[in-house]
């Protein structure tokens, strides 16, 4: 018996084995590496991951019907029934590093990537399939209309590869949107040489009002300071990741000065 696709869980099962195999090959560790698959569904990707002798696979799936299916078809699979967004990663991996892969539930992909960012210290690679627009946003450079919070935060810590676009018709049922496969590989050197908490705050505050200049948006962080620097004349999409890091250092320096007014 096959799993009946449930819309509210973002279930669109991939039915193209060639694409499933190519996605599984986005992670090719040379030594035994823990890998977490999010939302395996009926295991189209899982079967290829299980065949890789260097992948120590754990899967997390929220749908009970899928979990029953997976247990029947892949008895050796380590499967957790639950919500990835609530999963305590320490409980599963301790302080070990692990890779993340999936043909993800599109309805929660941004939340998945925020959790990856939070856990960047132990996630060297995150790859898989998402909605095309989301993949484009993640890979977007400054100056682009789609450049936003996830672009800056993910690109600060990861090298992003937009691998290829995938058509609707390889899914059952077909989604309304096109898809894309991406790979994010953590940068070797941490380029974020600033207060990281403040960096996140600056990026989020700036893009919350993306049409405003940095001067207007960041007023909430710097209510009584003179912001006489050129960078405050720009709008957030004009700033590169490195500009945001420099801006964070500038904001911190301004915060340490006594207020002007
Ligand atoms: N990887 C499968 C299924 C893709 S559909 C395939 O390629 O065919 C997305 C899958 O994510 C579904 O199986 C859905 O039940 C699961 N899912 C949705 N929300 C989830 C969550 N919060 N945590 C874990 N899995 C989730």
Short mmCIF file of N, CA and C in Angstrom, two decimals, residues 31-108:
data_model
loop_
_atom_site.label_atom_id
_atom_site.label_comp_id
_atom_site.label_asym_id
_atom_site.label_seq_id
_atom_site.Cartn_x
_atom_site.Cartn_y
_atom_site.Cartn_z
N UNK A 31 34.53 9.52 4.47
CA UNK A 31 34.55 8.67 5.68
C UNK A 31 33.13 8.61 6.23
N UNK A 32 32.88 7.62 7.07
CA UNK A 32 31.56 7.43 7.65
C UNK A 32 31.05 8.73 8.29
N UNK A 33 29.91 9.22 7.85
CA UNK A 33 29.38 10.52 8.29
C UNK A 33 27.90 10.39 8.64
N UNK A 34 27.49 10.92 9.78
CA UNK A 34 26.06 10.93 10.08
C UNK A 34 25.31 11.88 9.13
N UNK A 35 24.18 11.44 8.64
CA UNK A 35 23.36 12.24 7.74
C UNK A 35 21.92 12.16 8.23
N UNK A 36 21.25 13.32 8.25
CA UNK A 36 19.83 13.36 8.64
C UNK A 36 19.00 13.67 7.41
N UNK A 37 18.08 12.77 7.09
CA UNK A 37 17.14 13.06 6.00
C UNK A 37 15.83 13.58 6.59
N UNK A 38 15.40 14.74 6.10
CA UNK A 38 14.15 15.33 6.59
C UNK A 38 13.02 14.97 5.63
N UNK A 39 11.95 14.39 6.14
CA UNK A 39 10.77 14.09 5.34
C UNK A 39 10.99 13.05 4.26
N UNK A 40 11.35 11.82 4.63
CA UNK A 40 11.64 10.79 3.62
C UNK A 40 10.41 10.31 2.85
N UNK A 41 9.22 10.54 3.39
CA UNK A 41 8.01 10.10 2.67
C UNK A 41 8.03 8.60 2.46
N UNK A 42 8.00 8.17 1.19
CA UNK A 42 8.05 6.74 0.90
C UNK A 42 9.47 6.27 0.59
N UNK A 43 10.44 7.13 0.83
CA UNK A 43 11.82 6.67 0.79
C UNK A 43 12.50 6.67 -0.56
N UNK A 44 11.99 7.49 -1.48
CA UNK A 44 12.60 7.47 -2.82
C UNK A 44 14.08 7.88 -2.78
N UNK A 45 14.38 8.83 -1.92
CA UNK A 45 15.76 9.30 -1.75
C UNK A 45 16.51 8.38 -0.77
N UNK A 46 15.77 7.96 0.24
CA UNK A 46 16.32 7.14 1.33
C UNK A 46 17.02 5.89 0.80
N UNK A 47 16.39 5.23 -0.19
CA UNK A 47 16.96 3.97 -0.68
C UNK A 47 18.38 4.17 -1.22
N UNK A 48 18.62 5.32 -1.87
CA UNK A 48 19.97 5.57 -2.40
C UNK A 48 20.94 5.94 -1.27
N UNK A 49 20.45 6.70 -0.30
CA UNK A 49 21.31 7.10 0.82
C UNK A 49 21.73 5.86 1.62
N UNK A 50 20.80 4.91 1.77
CA UNK A 50 21.10 3.69 2.54
C UNK A 50 22.18 2.85 1.86
N UNK A 51 22.29 2.98 0.53
CA UNK A 51 23.27 2.17 -0.21
C UNK A 51 24.67 2.71 -0.08
N UNK A 52 24.81 3.96 0.38
CA UNK A 52 26.15 4.56 0.46
C UNK A 52 26.83 4.10 1.76
N UNK A 53 27.94 3.36 1.64
CA UNK A 53 28.58 2.81 2.82
C UNK A 53 29.16 3.87 3.76
N UNK A 54 29.33 5.11 3.25
CA UNK A 54 29.89 6.17 4.10
C UNK A 54 28.82 7.05 4.75
N UNK A 55 27.56 6.70 4.53
CA UNK A 55 26.48 7.48 5.13
C UNK A 55 25.82 6.69 6.26
N UNK A 56 25.85 7.30 7.45
CA UNK A 56 25.16 6.72 8.60
C UNK A 56 23.84 7.49 8.72
N UNK A 57 22.79 6.91 8.15
CA UNK A 57 21.55 7.65 7.93
C UNK A 57 20.56 7.56 9.09
N UNK A 58 20.01 8.72 9.43
CA UNK A 58 18.84 8.79 10.32
C UNK A 58 17.80 9.62 9.57
N UNK A 59 16.53 9.24 9.65
CA UNK A 59 15.50 10.00 8.96
C UNK A 59 14.47 10.47 9.97
N UNK A 60 13.92 11.66 9.74
CA UNK A 60 12.82 12.14 10.57
C UNK A 60 11.61 12.44 9.70
N UNK A 61 10.50 11.85 10.06
CA UNK A 61 9.27 11.97 9.26
C UNK A 61 8.10 12.19 10.22
N UNK A 62 7.26 13.17 9.88
CA UNK A 62 6.17 13.56 10.78
C UNK A 62 4.93 12.70 10.56
N UNK A 63 4.82 12.12 9.36
CA UNK A 63 3.58 11.43 8.97
C UNK A 63 3.61 9.95 9.37
N UNK A 64 2.71 9.58 10.27
CA UNK A 64 2.67 8.21 10.78
C UNK A 64 2.54 7.18 9.66
N UNK A 65 1.71 7.49 8.69
CA UNK A 65 1.50 6.54 7.60
C UNK A 65 2.81 6.30 6.83
N UNK A 66 3.56 7.36 6.60
CA UNK A 66 4.85 7.21 5.92
C UNK A 66 5.83 6.42 6.78
N UNK A 67 5.81 6.68 8.10
CA UNK A 67 6.73 5.98 9.00
C UNK A 67 6.46 4.47 8.96
N UNK A 68 5.19 4.10 8.96
CA UNK A 68 4.83 2.67 8.89
C UNK A 68 5.33 2.08 7.58
N UNK A 69 5.12 2.83 6.49
CA UNK A 69 5.58 2.38 5.17
C UNK A 69 7.09 2.17 5.16
N UNK A 70 7.82 3.15 5.71
CA UNK A 70 9.29 3.08 5.72
C UNK A 70 9.79 1.90 6.56
N UNK A 71 9.14 1.68 7.70
CA UNK A 71 9.56 0.58 8.57
C UNK A 71 9.38 -0.75 7.86
N UNK A 72 8.30 -0.87 7.07
CA UNK A 72 8.06 -2.11 6.34
C UNK A 72 9.05 -2.30 5.20
N UNK A 73 9.36 -1.21 4.50
CA UNK A 73 10.19 -1.35 3.30
C UNK A 73 11.68 -1.24 3.57
N UNK A 74 12.05 -0.51 4.64
CA UNK A 74 13.48 -0.33 4.94
C UNK A 74 13.72 -0.64 6.41
N UNK A 75 13.66 -1.93 6.78
CA UNK A 75 13.74 -2.29 8.20
C UNK A 75 15.03 -1.83 8.87
N UNK A 76 16.09 -1.62 8.09
CA UNK A 76 17.35 -1.23 8.72
C UNK A 76 17.43 0.28 8.98
N UNK A 77 16.48 1.04 8.45
CA UNK A 77 16.54 2.50 8.57
C UNK A 77 16.28 2.97 10.01
N UNK A 78 17.12 3.91 10.45
CA UNK A 78 16.86 4.55 11.75
C UNK A 78 15.87 5.68 11.49
N UNK A 79 14.64 5.48 11.94
CA UNK A 79 13.61 6.48 11.63
C UNK A 79 13.01 7.04 12.91
N UNK A 80 12.92 8.37 12.95
CA UNK A 80 12.29 9.04 14.08
C UNK A 80 10.95 9.57 13.59
N UNK A 81 9.90 9.28 14.32
CA UNK A 81 8.61 9.87 13.96
C UNK A 81 8.48 11.18 14.70
N UNK A 82 8.40 12.29 13.97
CA UNK A 82 8.29 13.58 14.64
C UNK A 82 8.51 14.74 13.70
N UNK A 83 8.51 15.93 14.30
CA UNK A 83 8.62 17.19 13.58
C UNK A 83 10.07 17.66 13.65
N UNK A 84 10.70 17.80 12.49
CA UNK A 84 12.11 18.25 12.48
C UNK A 84 12.28 19.57 13.22
N UNK A 85 11.29 20.46 13.08
CA UNK A 85 11.44 21.80 13.68
C UNK A 85 11.50 21.71 15.21
N UNK A 86 10.95 20.62 15.77
CA UNK A 86 10.97 20.47 17.23
C UNK A 86 12.02 19.48 17.68
N UNK A 87 12.73 18.88 16.75
CA UNK A 87 13.69 17.82 17.07
C UNK A 87 14.87 18.37 17.85
N UNK A 88 15.19 17.71 18.96
CA UNK A 88 16.37 18.06 19.74
C UNK A 88 17.57 17.36 19.11
N UNK A 89 18.36 18.15 18.38
CA UNK A 89 19.46 17.55 17.60
C UNK A 89 20.54 16.96 18.51
N UNK A 90 20.68 17.52 19.71
CA UNK A 90 21.65 16.97 20.68
C UNK A 90 21.34 15.54 21.03
N UNK A 91 20.04 15.27 21.16
CA UNK A 91 19.62 13.93 21.57
C UNK A 91 20.02 12.90 20.51
N UNK A 92 20.00 13.29 19.25
CA UNK A 92 20.29 12.35 18.16
C UNK A 92 21.78 12.28 17.88
N UNK A 93 22.44 13.44 17.83
CA UNK A 93 23.81 13.47 17.34
C UNK A 93 24.83 13.86 18.41
N UNK A 94 24.37 14.16 19.62
CA UNK A 94 25.31 14.63 20.63
C UNK A 94 25.99 15.89 20.11
N UNK A 95 27.32 15.96 20.22
CA UNK A 95 27.99 17.14 19.68
C UNK A 95 28.67 16.82 18.35
N UNK A 96 28.30 15.70 17.73
CA UNK A 96 28.90 15.31 16.44
C UNK A 96 28.35 16.15 15.29
N UNK A 97 29.18 16.29 14.24
CA UNK A 97 28.71 16.95 13.03
C UNK A 97 27.84 15.99 12.21
N UNK A 98 26.90 16.54 11.48
CA UNK A 98 26.05 15.72 10.60
C UNK A 98 25.61 16.56 9.41
N UNK A 99 25.35 15.88 8.28
CA UNK A 99 24.84 16.57 7.09
C UNK A 99 23.33 16.45 7.07
N UNK A 100 22.69 17.39 6.38
CA UNK A 100 21.23 17.40 6.28
C UNK A 100 20.85 17.29 4.81
N UNK A 101 19.88 16.43 4.52
CA UNK A 101 19.45 16.24 3.13
C UNK A 101 17.95 16.00 3.09
N UNK A 102 17.35 16.24 1.93
CA UNK A 102 15.93 15.92 1.80
C UNK A 102 15.35 16.44 0.50
N UNK A 103 14.25 15.87 0.12
CA UNK A 103 13.34 16.54 -0.78
C UNK A 103 12.33 17.11 0.20
N UNK A 104 12.56 18.36 0.58
CA UNK A 104 11.97 18.93 1.79
C UNK A 104 10.48 19.23 1.66
N UNK A 105 9.78 19.28 2.81
CA UNK A 105 8.41 19.82 2.78
C UNK A 105 8.50 21.32 2.50
N UNK A 106 8.00 21.76 1.34
CA UNK A 106 8.20 23.14 0.88
C UNK A 106 7.54 24.15 1.81
N UNK A 107 6.44 23.73 2.46
CA UNK A 107 5.71 24.69 3.30
C UNK A 107 6.51 25.14 4.52
N UNK A 108 7.54 24.40 4.89
CA UNK A 108 8.33 24.82 6.06
C UNK A 108 9.82 24.97 5.72
#
